[in-house]
Amino acid sequence: MEKTASDRAAETSPATSFTERLYLPWYHWILPLVAAGLLGAEIHMGYPGVRGWLPYVVLFPLALVLLVRVSSMRLQVRDGELRIGGARVPVGHIGEIEPVEPERRRMALGPELDPSAFVRQRSWIKPLLRVEITDERDPTPYWVISTRHPRRLIAAIEAAQAQSRQTS
């Protein structure tokens, strides 16, 4: 059976089955920007003239850079790996995936949390997943990660696991 051009492109291009950006909602940007403005105004009142405008020039871009940095984390299932930020684990080393119920969230991030667990949690994103790591060489027993779409992420991991088993 001859492969079509789209089949060949799918084989050569990196497969991404799930991507989510863990961005800050717009209303979380208001307070840091207002705080930068108030701090700039307070310094401006003490130093009139050119020196008075310097805090605005420094504080607003600094606040924007910090907000963009907090909003830049990506969660992906790509090329047979689960990736979040700079961390990655092959889907073949993922065991049980457990959604953390909202009423258990505090316990899962507090008393029940293993100190060697990998946590990428964003307080403004309520759904959590607990992803078991089955690699014997990895000291991390599980990952606790925030996602807005837990069912889609679980389905993408399971599909990537099935695909990696077929290719092995």
XYZ file of C-alpha atoms in Angstrom:
168
model
C 0.000 0.000 0.000
C 1.461 3.323 -1.054
C 1.628 6.161 1.483
C 0.111 9.522 0.696
C 1.921 12.827 1.137
C -0.011 13.542 4.342
C 1.003 10.121 5.751
C 4.673 10.852 5.031
C 4.379 14.346 6.546
C 2.778 12.911 9.681
C 5.661 10.451 10.048
C 8.388 13.076 9.642
C 6.827 15.925 11.616
C 6.843 15.840 15.410
C 3.517 14.505 16.652
C 1.753 16.726 19.151
C -1.397 15.233 20.521
C -2.037 17.702 23.373
C -0.845 21.231 24.077
C -2.046 23.582 26.787
C -0.614 26.895 27.882
C -1.028 27.470 31.610
C -1.625 31.203 31.233
C -2.747 33.688 33.847
C -6.296 34.977 33.340
C -6.504 38.661 32.412
C -7.932 39.686 35.792
C -4.790 38.437 37.556
C -2.759 41.014 35.611
C -4.574 43.997 37.144
C -3.175 43.909 40.689
C 0.556 43.660 39.784
C 0.215 46.478 37.243
C -1.682 48.682 39.728
C 0.956 47.903 42.387
C 3.736 48.898 39.954
C 1.882 52.154 39.236
C 1.340 52.944 42.923
C 4.953 52.199 43.812
C 6.102 54.353 40.907
C 3.791 57.187 42.041
C 5.087 56.958 45.599
C 8.688 57.246 44.435
C 7.714 60.000 41.968
C 6.302 62.106 44.834
C 9.617 61.907 46.699
C 11.816 62.672 43.687
C 10.283 65.230 41.327
C 11.723 65.827 37.898
C 13.412 63.326 35.604
C 14.313 60.952 38.455
C 10.628 60.760 39.340
C 9.747 59.053 36.045
C 12.459 56.405 36.303
C 10.395 54.070 38.546
C 7.615 53.950 35.949
C 10.115 53.105 33.229
C 11.542 50.278 35.359
C 8.544 48.927 37.297
C 5.949 48.561 34.513
C 8.212 46.554 32.181
C 9.438 44.486 35.140
C 5.853 43.680 36.153
C 4.999 42.764 32.547
C 8.054 40.518 32.199
C 7.186 38.690 35.430
C 3.553 38.240 34.388
C 4.523 36.914 30.956
C 7.045 34.570 32.556
C 4.409 33.136 34.907
C 2.044 32.690 31.948
C 4.530 31.002 29.633
C 4.475 27.402 30.914
C 3.260 24.807 28.403
C 1.913 21.337 29.073
C 2.332 18.948 26.137
C 2.094 15.334 25.096
C 4.524 15.297 22.197
C 6.928 12.854 20.545
C 6.080 10.125 23.034
C 6.727 12.341 26.069
C 4.730 14.250 28.652
C 6.308 17.701 28.932
C 5.644 20.569 31.289
C 8.021 23.480 31.334
C 11.500 21.983 31.032
C 10.557 18.631 32.587
C 9.713 15.589 30.495
C 8.950 11.932 31.008
C 8.457 9.272 28.305
C 4.857 8.039 28.187
C 6.185 4.484 28.515
C 7.203 5.331 32.100
C 3.778 6.648 33.064
C 1.607 4.394 35.177
C -1.748 5.246 36.709
C -3.175 8.706 36.084
C -5.488 9.875 38.833
C -7.596 13.042 38.696
C -7.513 14.840 42.055
C -10.989 15.820 43.157
C -11.436 19.479 44.190
C -12.234 18.506 47.781
C -8.985 16.481 47.978
C -6.832 19.175 46.378
C -5.612 20.638 49.649
C -4.717 17.216 51.039
C -2.985 16.154 47.803
C -0.792 19.266 47.871
C -0.236 19.174 51.629
C -0.143 16.226 54.026
C -0.429 13.512 51.344
C 2.297 14.995 49.115
C 5.489 12.967 48.846
C 8.477 15.338 49.291
C 10.183 13.861 46.231
C 7.147 14.353 43.960
C 7.360 16.733 41.005
C 4.753 19.507 41.352
C 3.756 22.011 38.660
C 0.623 23.472 40.133
C -0.996 26.781 39.322
C -3.408 28.024 41.986
C -5.712 29.645 39.422
C -6.204 26.306 37.617
C -8.322 24.062 39.825
C -8.165 20.606 38.144
C -5.134 18.522 39.132
C -3.765 15.221 37.883
C -1.526 12.840 39.771
C 0.631 10.968 37.235
C 2.506 7.919 38.517
C 6.091 7.489 37.257
C 7.101 3.833 36.853
C 10.769 4.317 35.893
C 12.892 2.542 38.536
C 15.815 4.900 37.885
C 13.706 8.008 38.500
C 13.484 8.981 42.209
C 10.259 10.884 41.508
C 7.274 8.699 42.451
C 4.679 10.867 40.694
C 3.910 14.228 39.150
C 1.149 16.550 40.355
C 0.213 18.894 37.523
C -2.464 21.486 36.850
C -4.505 21.282 33.675
C -7.716 22.888 32.511
C -8.552 19.788 30.450
C -7.804 16.668 32.547
C -9.867 14.253 30.414
C -8.230 15.393 27.175
C -4.771 15.124 28.743
C -5.454 11.598 30.028
C -6.765 10.571 26.603
C -3.686 12.036 24.885
C -1.308 10.205 27.247
C -3.160 6.922 26.748
C -3.129 7.387 22.958
C 0.619 8.133 23.029
C 1.191 5.041 25.209
C -0.759 2.879 22.759
C 1.192 4.338 19.833
C 4.547 3.717 21.568
C 3.550 0.093 22.274
C 2.670 -0.383 18.577
C 6.024 0.983 17.392
C 8.042 -1.072 19.905
